[in-house]
Short mmCIF file of C-alpha atoms in Angstrom, two decimals:
data_model
loop_
_atom_site.label_atom_id
_atom_site.label_comp_id
_atom_site.label_asym_id
_atom_site.label_seq_id
_atom_site.Cartn_x
_atom_site.Cartn_y
_atom_site.Cartn_z
CA MET A 725 102.11 106.07 107.57
CA ALA A 726 104.08 103.09 109.18
CA VAL A 727 107.00 104.32 107.24
CA ILE A 728 106.99 107.74 108.33
CA VAL A 729 106.42 106.89 111.97
CA ALA A 730 109.64 104.44 111.62
CA GLY A 731 111.92 107.20 110.23
CA LEU A 732 110.62 109.62 112.82
CA ALA A 733 111.50 107.10 115.56
CA GLY A 734 114.70 106.50 113.90
CA ILE A 735 115.55 110.20 114.09
CA ALA A 736 114.61 110.32 117.81
CA TRP A 737 116.44 107.01 118.50
CA PHE A 738 119.73 108.45 117.37
CA THR A 739 119.12 111.69 118.87
CA LEU A 740 119.07 109.87 122.03
CA GLU A 741 122.08 107.84 121.59
CA LEU A 742 124.15 111.23 121.32
CA MET A 743 122.92 112.46 124.49
CA PRO A 744 126.00 111.20 126.70
CA PRO A 745 128.51 113.11 124.81
CA VAL A 746 126.33 115.92 124.73
CA LEU A 747 125.65 116.06 128.40
CA GLY A 748 129.66 115.45 128.93
CA PHE A 749 129.93 111.87 129.29
CA ASP A 750 132.13 111.27 126.08
CA ASP A 751 133.35 107.48 126.29
CA THR A 752 130.48 105.60 126.14
CA ASP A 753 132.61 102.48 126.10
CA ASN A 754 134.09 103.11 129.71
CA PRO A 755 131.56 101.43 131.97
CA GLY A 756 132.21 103.76 134.91
CA VAL A 757 131.66 106.71 132.80
CA SER A 758 128.40 105.39 131.38
CA LEU A 759 126.87 104.15 134.54
CA ASP A 760 127.62 107.58 135.73
CA TYR A 761 125.54 108.80 133.36
CA LEU A 762 122.83 106.44 133.72
CA ARG A 763 122.68 107.33 137.35
CA GLN A 764 122.01 110.75 136.57
CA HIS A 765 119.96 110.36 133.48
CA PRO A 766 118.36 107.05 133.29
CA GLN A 767 115.48 108.51 131.60
CA PHE A 768 117.18 108.56 128.24
CA TYR A 769 118.05 104.93 128.10
CA ALA A 770 114.18 104.17 128.94
CA LEU A 771 113.15 106.72 126.13
CA ALA A 772 115.49 104.99 123.62
CA GLY A 773 113.98 101.69 124.50
CA ILE A 774 110.23 102.99 123.91
CA THR A 775 111.42 104.61 120.48
CA LEU A 776 113.18 101.38 119.39
CA PHE A 777 109.89 99.36 120.26
CA ILE A 778 107.96 101.82 118.05
CA MET A 779 110.51 101.38 115.47
CA ALA A 780 110.05 97.70 115.45
CA ILE A 781 106.68 97.59 115.55
CA ALA A 782 106.50 100.29 112.47
CA TYR A 783 109.01 98.41 110.33
CA ILE A 784 107.00 95.27 110.67
CA VAL A 785 104.05 97.19 109.27
CA ALA A 786 106.11 98.88 106.69
CA SER A 787 107.46 95.92 105.52
CA PHE A 788 104.03 94.88 104.44
CA ALA A 789 103.22 98.35 103.11
CA VAL A 790 106.31 98.70 100.89
CA SER A 791 106.09 95.16 99.28
CA ASP A 792 102.23 96.22 98.44
CA ALA A 793 103.66 99.63 97.21
CA LEU A 794 106.00 97.78 94.99
CA ALA A 795 103.43 95.33 93.36
CA PRO A 796 102.56 94.28 90.57
CA ARG A 797 105.66 95.29 88.68
CA THR A 798 107.86 93.71 91.26
CA SER A 799 108.32 90.14 91.09
CA SER A 800 106.66 88.19 94.40
CA ILE A 801 110.08 86.64 95.39
CA THR A 802 111.78 90.04 95.20
CA ARG A 803 108.95 91.61 97.54
CA ARG A 804 108.97 88.77 100.00
CA SER A 805 112.62 88.71 100.34
CA LEU A 806 112.55 92.48 100.94
CA SER A 807 110.05 91.95 103.37
CA ALA A 808 112.17 89.40 105.30
CA LEU A 809 114.54 91.88 105.54
CA GLY A 810 112.45 94.41 107.09
CA LEU A 811 111.14 91.85 109.49
CA PHE A 812 114.76 90.86 110.69
CA SER A 813 115.39 94.55 111.08
CA ALA A 814 112.43 95.02 113.34
CA ALA A 815 113.47 91.97 115.31
CA PHE A 816 117.00 93.52 115.81
CA PHE A 817 115.87 96.54 116.78
CA PHE A 818 113.28 95.32 119.17
CA MET A 819 115.69 93.31 120.99
CA HIS A 820 117.92 96.30 121.29
CA GLY A 821 115.01 98.29 122.59
CA VAL A 822 114.54 95.41 125.32
CA LEU A 823 118.47 95.96 126.43
CA ARG A 824 118.02 99.65 126.50
CA ASP A 825 114.63 99.15 128.73
CA SER A 826 116.78 97.31 131.20
CA VAL A 827 118.45 100.09 132.90
CA GLY A 828 116.53 99.64 136.00
CA PRO A 829 118.20 96.19 136.63
CA LEU A 830 121.44 97.52 135.51
CA LEU A 831 121.40 100.09 138.04
CA TYR A 832 120.18 97.70 140.85
CA ILE A 833 123.05 95.14 140.06
CA ASP A 834 125.22 98.22 140.00
CA SER A 835 123.98 99.43 143.54
CA VAL A 836 124.61 95.94 144.98
CA ASN A 837 128.34 95.84 143.58
CA SER A 838 130.06 98.11 141.32
CA GLY A 839 132.18 95.46 139.66
CA TRP A 840 128.88 93.42 138.64
CA GLY A 841 127.58 96.72 137.20
CA GLU A 842 130.56 97.44 134.94
CA SER A 843 130.34 93.58 133.55
CA ALA A 844 126.59 94.02 133.19
CA TYR A 845 126.95 97.31 131.37
CA LEU A 846 129.71 95.75 129.12
CA ALA A 847 127.50 92.91 128.32
CA ILE A 848 124.38 95.24 127.25
CA GLN A 849 126.95 97.23 125.26
CA MET A 850 128.26 94.70 123.39
CA VAL A 851 125.11 92.61 122.79
CA GLY A 852 123.07 95.93 122.36
CA LEU A 853 124.86 98.50 120.72
CA HIS A 854 127.45 96.85 118.75
CA GLY A 855 125.26 93.65 118.24
CA PHE A 856 121.63 93.98 117.86
CA ALA A 857 121.79 97.84 116.71
CA GLN A 858 124.49 97.37 114.15
CA ALA A 859 122.63 94.19 112.91
CA GLY A 860 119.42 96.11 112.73
CA LEU A 861 121.09 99.04 110.83
CA LEU A 862 122.79 96.70 108.58
CA ALA A 863 119.54 94.58 107.86
CA LEU A 864 117.96 98.49 107.27
CA CYS A 865 120.54 99.50 104.95
CA ALA A 866 120.16 96.29 102.70
CA TRP A 867 116.46 96.37 102.78
CA GLY A 868 116.82 100.13 101.70
CA VAL A 869 119.08 99.19 98.94
CA GLY A 870 116.58 96.45 97.83
CA ILE A 871 113.65 98.75 97.98
CA SER A 872 115.43 101.51 95.82
CA ALA A 873 116.72 99.06 93.32
CA ALA A 874 113.24 97.49 93.09
CA GLY A 875 111.68 100.71 93.05
CA ALA A 876 113.75 102.13 89.71
CA ARG A 877 113.52 99.26 87.94
CA SER A 878 109.79 98.73 88.26
CA HIS A 879 109.17 102.71 88.12
CA ALA A 880 107.03 102.19 91.29
CA LEU A 881 109.03 104.76 93.22
CA PRO A 882 110.49 108.23 92.29
CA MET A 883 113.87 108.08 90.75
CA TRP A 884 115.38 110.58 93.22
CA LEU A 885 114.18 108.74 95.98
CA CYS A 886 115.75 105.56 94.81
CA VAL A 887 119.28 107.41 94.14
CA LEU A 888 119.01 108.70 97.63
CA GLY A 889 118.33 105.26 98.96
CA LEU A 890 121.27 103.78 97.34
CA VAL A 891 123.41 106.99 98.70
CA ALA A 892 122.01 105.95 102.16
CA GLY A 893 123.01 102.23 101.40
CA LEU A 894 126.68 103.11 101.57
CA ARG A 895 126.76 102.40 105.08
CA LEU A 896 126.61 98.63 103.93
CA VAL A 897 129.47 99.09 101.79
CA LEU A 898 131.77 100.82 104.47
CA LEU A 899 130.78 97.91 106.85
CA ILE A 900 131.81 95.26 104.32
CA VAL A 901 135.00 97.37 103.28
CA GLY A 902 135.83 98.19 107.16
CA SER A 903 135.76 94.18 107.60
CA PHE A 904 138.11 93.34 104.96
CA MET A 905 140.57 96.33 105.98
CA THR A 906 140.40 94.99 109.60
CA ALA A 907 141.05 91.42 108.32
CA ALA A 908 144.01 92.84 106.43
CA GLU A 909 145.22 94.40 109.53
CA ILE A 910 144.90 98.20 107.80
CA ASP A 911 144.04 101.06 109.80
CA LEU A 912 140.47 102.58 109.35
CA PRO A 913 140.73 106.05 108.13
CA GLY A 914 138.78 108.61 110.78
CA TYR A 915 136.66 110.00 107.98
CA LEU A 916 135.15 106.51 107.10
CA TRP A 917 133.95 106.14 110.52
CA ILE A 918 132.45 109.48 110.45
CA LEU A 919 131.04 108.93 107.10
CA SER A 920 129.50 105.77 108.61
CA ILE A 921 127.72 107.60 111.56
CA ALA A 922 126.63 110.42 109.39
CA LEU A 923 124.74 107.93 107.10
CA ILE A 924 122.47 106.66 110.21
CA PRO A 925 120.53 109.62 110.32
CA PHE A 926 120.64 110.26 106.61
CA GLY A 927 119.14 106.66 106.34
CA MET A 928 116.50 107.52 108.87
CA LEU A 929 115.48 110.86 106.75
CA TRP A 930 115.46 108.44 103.80
CA TRP A 931 112.83 106.52 105.44
CA LEU A 932 110.97 109.64 106.19
CA CYS A 933 110.86 110.86 102.57
CA LEU A 934 109.96 107.33 101.48
CA GLY A 935 107.08 107.30 103.82
CA VAL A 936 105.81 110.68 102.66
CA ALA A 937 106.27 109.55 98.80
CA LEU A 938 104.10 106.23 99.64
CA LEU A 939 101.51 108.20 101.29
CA VAL A 940 101.39 110.59 98.28
CA LYS A 941 101.22 107.91 95.80
CA SER A 942 98.28 106.14 98.07
CA ARG A 943 96.24 109.49 98.00
CA ARG A 944 96.86 109.85 93.84
CA ASN A 945 95.82 106.14 93.41
CA HIS A 946 92.65 106.69 95.52
CA GLU A 947 91.78 110.00 93.70
CA GLN A 948 92.16 108.43 90.46
CA ARG A 949 90.26 105.15 91.12
CA PRO A 950 86.99 105.20 89.15
CA VAL A 951 83.96 105.39 90.92
CA SER A 952 81.31 102.73 90.57
CA PRO A 953 77.99 103.93 89.19
CA ALA A 954 75.14 104.14 91.44
CA ARG A 955 72.50 101.47 90.88
#
């Protein structure tokens, strides 16, 4: 159930992150534009923070639930390593949630001095969205790829789900390729950025499907469990 909650929370978080351009505030890296957005719609940042807290807690529980689902046909070191990735992801999303939940102090600083407000926003934007959020997504992709590989190898998960998990993990490949292209001073094609963004909600939907698959598997195992004879 925790995996389902995490997937739903992830979809909600991604939707909330899209609110600025939907409401006409296109350049979220522009502190002036974003502060104007926060003055008019501070509730969306606060809701994003709450959603990220729920995601973090759900992924903590999910890291152990998935580990149990992969047992006993997956080695202990593999399951522990995957759980560690899940915990890292949860920690990163939690910290991003803390920064998203700081909209009140941010607006107060801006009310005292607009220059300070813009500086504070840029710090939150770089550390939060471009730092903790990206780290959380990176760990989440690696975790999903590991789960898919382990699930396919041990037949603990449906093959279609494992294939979709590897597709969702393409974001990890794009991040690595993008880093090499940047280091080589090669301009990134626009479609790579669009694909990278599109893989975020796709990945969240994959976690939702994983949660449903684990729930169905758990119920089947419960139904097939032999009933001990009454004494």
